[in-house]
PDB file of C-alpha atoms in Angstrom:
ATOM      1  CA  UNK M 247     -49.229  33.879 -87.011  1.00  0.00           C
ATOM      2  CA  UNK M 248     -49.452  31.429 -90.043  1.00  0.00           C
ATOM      3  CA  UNK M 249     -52.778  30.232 -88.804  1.00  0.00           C
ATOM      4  CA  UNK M 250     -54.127  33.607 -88.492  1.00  0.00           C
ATOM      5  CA  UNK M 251     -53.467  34.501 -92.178  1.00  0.00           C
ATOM      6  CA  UNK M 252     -54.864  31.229 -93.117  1.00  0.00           C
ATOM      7  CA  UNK M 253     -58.181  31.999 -90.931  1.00  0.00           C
ATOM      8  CA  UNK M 254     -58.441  35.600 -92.816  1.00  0.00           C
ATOM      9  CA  UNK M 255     -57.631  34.299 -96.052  1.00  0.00           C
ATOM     10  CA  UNK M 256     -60.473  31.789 -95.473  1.00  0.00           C
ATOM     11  CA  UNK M 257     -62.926  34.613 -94.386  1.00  0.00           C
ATOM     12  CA  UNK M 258     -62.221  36.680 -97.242  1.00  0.00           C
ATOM     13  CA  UNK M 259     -63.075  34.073 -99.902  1.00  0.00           C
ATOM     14  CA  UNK M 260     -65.977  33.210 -98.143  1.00  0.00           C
ATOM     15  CA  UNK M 261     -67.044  37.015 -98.425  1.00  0.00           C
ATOM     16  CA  UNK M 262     -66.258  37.198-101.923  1.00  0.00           C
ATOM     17  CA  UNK M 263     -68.305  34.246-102.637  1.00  0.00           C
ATOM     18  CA  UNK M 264     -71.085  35.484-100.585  1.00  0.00           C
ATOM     19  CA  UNK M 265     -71.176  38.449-102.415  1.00  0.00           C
ATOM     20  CA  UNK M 266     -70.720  36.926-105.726  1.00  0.00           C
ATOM     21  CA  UNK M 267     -73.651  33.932-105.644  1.00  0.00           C
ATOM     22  CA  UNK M 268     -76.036  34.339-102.869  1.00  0.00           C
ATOM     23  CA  UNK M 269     -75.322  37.810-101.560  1.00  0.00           C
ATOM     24  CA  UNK M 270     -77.866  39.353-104.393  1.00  0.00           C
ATOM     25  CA  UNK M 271     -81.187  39.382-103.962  1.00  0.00           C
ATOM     26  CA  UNK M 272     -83.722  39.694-106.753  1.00  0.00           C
ATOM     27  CA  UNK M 273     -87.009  38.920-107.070  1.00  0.00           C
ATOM     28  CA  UNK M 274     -88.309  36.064-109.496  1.00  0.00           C
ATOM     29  CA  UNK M 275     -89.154  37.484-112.573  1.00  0.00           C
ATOM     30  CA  UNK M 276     -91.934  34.796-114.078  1.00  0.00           C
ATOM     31  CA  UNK M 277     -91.258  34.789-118.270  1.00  0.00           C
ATOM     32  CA  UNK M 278     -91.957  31.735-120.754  1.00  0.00           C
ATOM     33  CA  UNK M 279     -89.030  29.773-121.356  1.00  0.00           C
ATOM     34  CA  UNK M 280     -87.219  30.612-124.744  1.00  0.00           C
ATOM     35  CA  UNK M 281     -84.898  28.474-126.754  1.00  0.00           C
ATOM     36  CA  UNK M 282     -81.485  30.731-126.154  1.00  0.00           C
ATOM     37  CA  UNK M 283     -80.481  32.074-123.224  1.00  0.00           C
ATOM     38  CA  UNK M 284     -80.521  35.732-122.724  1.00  0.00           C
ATOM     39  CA  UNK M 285     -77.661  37.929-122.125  1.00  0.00           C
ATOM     40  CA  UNK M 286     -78.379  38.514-118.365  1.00  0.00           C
ATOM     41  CA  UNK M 287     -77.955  34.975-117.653  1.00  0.00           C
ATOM     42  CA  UNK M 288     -75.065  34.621-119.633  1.00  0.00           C
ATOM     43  CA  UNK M 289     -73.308  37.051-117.440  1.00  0.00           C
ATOM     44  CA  UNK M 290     -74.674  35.683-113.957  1.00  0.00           C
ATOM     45  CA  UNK M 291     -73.295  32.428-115.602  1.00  0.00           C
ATOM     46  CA  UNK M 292     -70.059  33.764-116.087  1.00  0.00           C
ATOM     47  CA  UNK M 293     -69.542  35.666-112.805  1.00  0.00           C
ATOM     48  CA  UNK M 294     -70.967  32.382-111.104  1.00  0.00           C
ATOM     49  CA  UNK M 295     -67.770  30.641-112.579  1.00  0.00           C
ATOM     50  CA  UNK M 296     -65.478  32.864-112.062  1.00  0.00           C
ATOM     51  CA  UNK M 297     -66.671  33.399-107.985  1.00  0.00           C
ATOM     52  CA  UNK M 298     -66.137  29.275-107.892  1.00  0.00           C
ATOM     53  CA  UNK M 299     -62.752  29.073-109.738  1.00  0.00           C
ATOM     54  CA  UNK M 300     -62.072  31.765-106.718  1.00  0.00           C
ATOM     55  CA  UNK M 301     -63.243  29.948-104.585  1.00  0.00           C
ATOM     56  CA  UNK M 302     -61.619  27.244-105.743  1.00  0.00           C
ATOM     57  CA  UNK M 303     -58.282  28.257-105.616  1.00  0.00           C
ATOM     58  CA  UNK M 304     -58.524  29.607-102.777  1.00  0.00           C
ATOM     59  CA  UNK M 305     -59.307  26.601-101.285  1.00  0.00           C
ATOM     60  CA  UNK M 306     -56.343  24.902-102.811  1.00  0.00           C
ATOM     61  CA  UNK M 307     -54.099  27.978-101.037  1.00  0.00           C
ATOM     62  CA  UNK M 308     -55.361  27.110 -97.792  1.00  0.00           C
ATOM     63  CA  UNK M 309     -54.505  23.763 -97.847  1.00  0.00           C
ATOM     64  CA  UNK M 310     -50.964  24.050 -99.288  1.00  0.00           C
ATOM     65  CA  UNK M 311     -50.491  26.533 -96.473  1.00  0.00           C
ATOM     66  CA  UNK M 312     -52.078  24.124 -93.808  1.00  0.00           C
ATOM     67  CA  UNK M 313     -49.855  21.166 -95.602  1.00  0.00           C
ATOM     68  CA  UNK M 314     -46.487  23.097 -95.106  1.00  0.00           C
ATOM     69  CA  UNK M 315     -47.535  24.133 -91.453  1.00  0.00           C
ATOM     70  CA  UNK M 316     -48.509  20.647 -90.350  1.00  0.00           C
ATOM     71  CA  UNK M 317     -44.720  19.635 -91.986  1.00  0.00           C
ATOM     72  CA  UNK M 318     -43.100  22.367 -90.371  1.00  0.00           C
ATOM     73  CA  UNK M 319     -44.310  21.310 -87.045  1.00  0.00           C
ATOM     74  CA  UNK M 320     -43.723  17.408 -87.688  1.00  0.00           C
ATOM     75  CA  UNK M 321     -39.642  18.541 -88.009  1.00  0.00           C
ATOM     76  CA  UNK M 322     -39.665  20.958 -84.900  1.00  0.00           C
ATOM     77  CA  UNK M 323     -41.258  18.268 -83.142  1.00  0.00           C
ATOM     78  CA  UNK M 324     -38.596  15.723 -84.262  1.00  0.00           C
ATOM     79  CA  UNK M 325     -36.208  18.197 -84.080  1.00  0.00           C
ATOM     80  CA  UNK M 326     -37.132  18.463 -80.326  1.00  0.00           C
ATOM     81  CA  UNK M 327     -37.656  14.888 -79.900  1.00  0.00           C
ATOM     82  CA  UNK M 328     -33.499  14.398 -81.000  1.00  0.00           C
ATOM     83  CA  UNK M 329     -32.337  17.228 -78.848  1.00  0.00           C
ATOM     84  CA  UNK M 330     -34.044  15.988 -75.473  1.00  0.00           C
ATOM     85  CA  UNK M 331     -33.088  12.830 -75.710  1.00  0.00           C
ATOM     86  CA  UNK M 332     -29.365  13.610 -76.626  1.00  0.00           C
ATOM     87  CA  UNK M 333     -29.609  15.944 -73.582  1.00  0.00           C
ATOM     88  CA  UNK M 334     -30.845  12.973 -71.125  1.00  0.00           C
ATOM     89  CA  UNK M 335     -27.784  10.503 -72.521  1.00  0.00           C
ATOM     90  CA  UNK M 336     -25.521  13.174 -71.928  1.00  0.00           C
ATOM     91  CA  UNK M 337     -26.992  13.438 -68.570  1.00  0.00           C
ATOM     92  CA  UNK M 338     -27.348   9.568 -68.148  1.00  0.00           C
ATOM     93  CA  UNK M 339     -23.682   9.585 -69.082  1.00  0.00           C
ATOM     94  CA  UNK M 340     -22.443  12.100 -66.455  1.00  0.00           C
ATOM     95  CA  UNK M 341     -24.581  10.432 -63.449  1.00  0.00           C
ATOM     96  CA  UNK M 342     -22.903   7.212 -63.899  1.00  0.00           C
ATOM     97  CA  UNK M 343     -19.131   8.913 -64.703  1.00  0.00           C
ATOM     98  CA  UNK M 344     -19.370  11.151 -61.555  1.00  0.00           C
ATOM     99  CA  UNK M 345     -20.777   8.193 -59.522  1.00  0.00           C
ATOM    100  CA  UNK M 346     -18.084   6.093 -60.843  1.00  0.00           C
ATOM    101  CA  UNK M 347     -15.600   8.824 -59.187  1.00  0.00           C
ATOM    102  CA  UNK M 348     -17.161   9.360 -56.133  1.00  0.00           C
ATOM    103  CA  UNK M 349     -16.945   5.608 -55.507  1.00  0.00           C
ATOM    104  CA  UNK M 350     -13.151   5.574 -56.021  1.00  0.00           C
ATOM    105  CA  UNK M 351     -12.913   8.686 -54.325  1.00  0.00           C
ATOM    106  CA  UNK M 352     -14.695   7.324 -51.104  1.00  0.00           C
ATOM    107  CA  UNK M 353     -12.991   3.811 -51.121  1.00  0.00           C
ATOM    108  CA  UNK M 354     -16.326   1.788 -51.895  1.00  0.00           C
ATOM    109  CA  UNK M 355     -14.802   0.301 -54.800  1.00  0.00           C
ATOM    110  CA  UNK M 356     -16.475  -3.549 -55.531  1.00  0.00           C
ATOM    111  CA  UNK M 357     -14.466  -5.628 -57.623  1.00  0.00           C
ATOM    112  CA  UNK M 358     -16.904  -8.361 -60.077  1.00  0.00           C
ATOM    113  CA  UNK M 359     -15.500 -11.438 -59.597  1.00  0.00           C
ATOM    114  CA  UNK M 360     -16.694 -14.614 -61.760  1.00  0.00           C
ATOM    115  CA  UNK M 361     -17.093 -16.433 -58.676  1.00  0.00           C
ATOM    116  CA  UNK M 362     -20.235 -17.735 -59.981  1.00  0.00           C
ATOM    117  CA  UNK M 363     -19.241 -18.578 -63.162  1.00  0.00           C
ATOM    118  CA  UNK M 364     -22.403 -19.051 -65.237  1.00  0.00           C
ATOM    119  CA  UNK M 365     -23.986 -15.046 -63.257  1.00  0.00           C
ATOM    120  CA  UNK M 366     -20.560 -14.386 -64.485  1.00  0.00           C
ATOM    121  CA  UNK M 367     -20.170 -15.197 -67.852  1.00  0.00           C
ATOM    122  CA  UNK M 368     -23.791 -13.846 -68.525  1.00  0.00           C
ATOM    123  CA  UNK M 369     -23.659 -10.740 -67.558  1.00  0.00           C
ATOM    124  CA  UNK M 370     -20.441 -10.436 -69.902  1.00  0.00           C
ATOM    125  CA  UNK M 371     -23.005 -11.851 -72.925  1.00  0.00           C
ATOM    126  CA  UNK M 372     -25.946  -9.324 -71.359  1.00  0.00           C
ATOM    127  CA  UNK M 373     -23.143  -6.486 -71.635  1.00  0.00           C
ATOM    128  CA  UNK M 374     -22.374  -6.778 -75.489  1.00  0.00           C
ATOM    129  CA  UNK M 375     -24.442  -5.805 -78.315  1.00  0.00           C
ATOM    130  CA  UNK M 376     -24.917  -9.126 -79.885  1.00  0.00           C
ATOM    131  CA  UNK M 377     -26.153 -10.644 -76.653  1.00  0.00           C
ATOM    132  CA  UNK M 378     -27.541  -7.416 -74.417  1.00  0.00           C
ATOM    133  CA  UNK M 379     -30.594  -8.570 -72.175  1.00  0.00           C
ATOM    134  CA  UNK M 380     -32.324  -5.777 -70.660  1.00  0.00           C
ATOM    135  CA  UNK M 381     -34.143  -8.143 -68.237  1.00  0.00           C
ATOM    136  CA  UNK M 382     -30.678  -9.169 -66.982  1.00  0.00           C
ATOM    137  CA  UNK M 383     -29.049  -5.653 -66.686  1.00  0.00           C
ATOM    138  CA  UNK M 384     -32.067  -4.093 -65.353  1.00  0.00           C
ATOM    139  CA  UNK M 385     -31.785  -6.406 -62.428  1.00  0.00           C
ATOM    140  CA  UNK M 386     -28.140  -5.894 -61.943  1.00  0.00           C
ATOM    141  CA  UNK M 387     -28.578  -2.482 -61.763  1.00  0.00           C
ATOM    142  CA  UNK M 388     -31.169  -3.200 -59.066  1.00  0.00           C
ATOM    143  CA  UNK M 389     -28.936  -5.165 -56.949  1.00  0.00           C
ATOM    144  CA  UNK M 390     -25.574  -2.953 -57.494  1.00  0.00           C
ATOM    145  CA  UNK M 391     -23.949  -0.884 -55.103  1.00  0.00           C
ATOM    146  CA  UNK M 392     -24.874   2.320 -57.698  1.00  0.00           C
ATOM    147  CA  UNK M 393     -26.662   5.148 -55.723  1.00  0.00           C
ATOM    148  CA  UNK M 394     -30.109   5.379 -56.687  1.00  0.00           C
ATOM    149  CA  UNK M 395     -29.620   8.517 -58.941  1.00  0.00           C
ATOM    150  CA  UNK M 396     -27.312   5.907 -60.728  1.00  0.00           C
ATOM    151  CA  UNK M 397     -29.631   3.200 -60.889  1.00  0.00           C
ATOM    152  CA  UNK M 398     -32.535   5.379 -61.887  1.00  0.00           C
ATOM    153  CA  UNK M 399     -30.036   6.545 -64.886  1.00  0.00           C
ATOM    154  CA  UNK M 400     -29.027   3.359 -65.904  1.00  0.00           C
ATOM    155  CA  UNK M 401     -32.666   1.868 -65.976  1.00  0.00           C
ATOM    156  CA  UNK M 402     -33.668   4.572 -68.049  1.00  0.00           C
ATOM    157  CA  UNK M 403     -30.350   3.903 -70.303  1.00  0.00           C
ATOM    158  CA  UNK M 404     -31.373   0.441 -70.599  1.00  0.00           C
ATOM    159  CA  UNK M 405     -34.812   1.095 -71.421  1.00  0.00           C
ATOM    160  CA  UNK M 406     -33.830   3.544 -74.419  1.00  0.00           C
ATOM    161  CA  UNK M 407     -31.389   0.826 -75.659  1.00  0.00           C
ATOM    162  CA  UNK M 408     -34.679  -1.366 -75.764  1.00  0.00           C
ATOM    163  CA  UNK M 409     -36.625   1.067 -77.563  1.00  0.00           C
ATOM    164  CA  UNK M 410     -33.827   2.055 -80.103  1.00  0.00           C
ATOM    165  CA  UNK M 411     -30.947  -0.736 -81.094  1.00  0.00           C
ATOM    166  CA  UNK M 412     -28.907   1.687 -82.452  1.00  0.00           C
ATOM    167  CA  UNK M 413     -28.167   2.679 -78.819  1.00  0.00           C
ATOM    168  CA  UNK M 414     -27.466  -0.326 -77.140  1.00  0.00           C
ATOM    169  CA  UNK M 415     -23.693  -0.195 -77.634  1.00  0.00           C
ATOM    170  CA  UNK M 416     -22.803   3.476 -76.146  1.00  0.00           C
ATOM    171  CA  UNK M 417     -25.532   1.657 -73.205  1.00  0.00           C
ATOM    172  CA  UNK M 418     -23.726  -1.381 -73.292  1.00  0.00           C
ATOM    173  CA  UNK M 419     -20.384   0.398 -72.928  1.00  0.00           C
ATOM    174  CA  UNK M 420     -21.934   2.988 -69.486  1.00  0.00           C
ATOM    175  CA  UNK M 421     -23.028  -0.136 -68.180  1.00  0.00           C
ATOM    176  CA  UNK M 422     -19.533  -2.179 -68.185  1.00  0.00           C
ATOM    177  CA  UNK M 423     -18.000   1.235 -66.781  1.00  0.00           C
ATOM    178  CA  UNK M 424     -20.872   0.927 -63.836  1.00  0.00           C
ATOM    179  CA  UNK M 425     -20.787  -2.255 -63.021  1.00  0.00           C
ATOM    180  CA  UNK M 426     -17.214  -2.585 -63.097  1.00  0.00           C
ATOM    181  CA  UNK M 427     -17.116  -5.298 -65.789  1.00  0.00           C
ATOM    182  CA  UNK M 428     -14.506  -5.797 -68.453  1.00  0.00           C
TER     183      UNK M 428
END
């Protein structure tokens, strides 16, 4: 609607200007050159002036209006940005918690062992914020016993966490919960 105003706002200085330098015709009038200026020109001058300090501000309206549109739109699109991906960690979040309960529910409960002592101890490191390694996780996920709604949602998880730091702990913290690591 904004843009529509703009667009009419545009068209009527554009008019006005029309109308104001080019939209008269006369015909040349041929006289000898004089030392002052006559009153005529004085006044086609003046309204000359006045149609480009119209025009002028005009111009200066426009693009205030188009400034404060384009900002408008930056913060619904950020705003929208924020939402969706709060939305998909809430989801993220449920997909693994409901997966966690159908696996108790069902009896296919695996128990991480440190059997293998380093695979152990670094996927302990890999699940903290100081020492997360998406690499690592993304291939645990791969090989865990998750369904592969669950794996897609922790992959995705993990791949925010990369993207934003300020994630990786609430990640960190789905992940021990998934894989079943303390």
């Amino acid at each position: 609607m904004r843009a529509v105003f703009i667009f009419a706002a545009v068209a009527i200085v554009a008019a006005i200007a029309w109308f104001a330098i080019g939209g008269q015709e006369s015909e040349p009038v041929v006289s000898q050159p004089t030392a002052s200026e006559t009153p005529a020109s004085d006044e086609t001058s003046e309204a000359t002036d006045d149609a480009t300090d119209a025009v002028e501000d005009a111009v200066e309206q426009v693009q205030d209006a188009l400034n404060d549109a384009a900002e408008e739109a930056e913060t619904a699109v950020n705003e929208a940005v924020d939402s969706a991906a709060e939305q998909i960690n809430d989801a993220v979040s449920d997909v693994l918690g409901s997966g966690e309960e159908t696996a108790l529910a069902s009896g296919n409960v695996e128990v991480e062992t440190e059997a293998a002592g380093d695979s152990g101890n670094a996927l302990s490191t890999a699940l903290t914020v100081d020492g997360f390694d998406a690499d690592m996780l993304k291939a645990e996920v791969a090989g865990s016993s998750m369904s592969p709604v669950q794996r897609l949602a922790a992959k995705v998880m993990i791949e925010q966490a990369e993207a934003d730091p300020g994630k990786i702990e609430s990640v960190v913290n789905e992940l021990r919960k998934a894989l079943y690591v303390e």
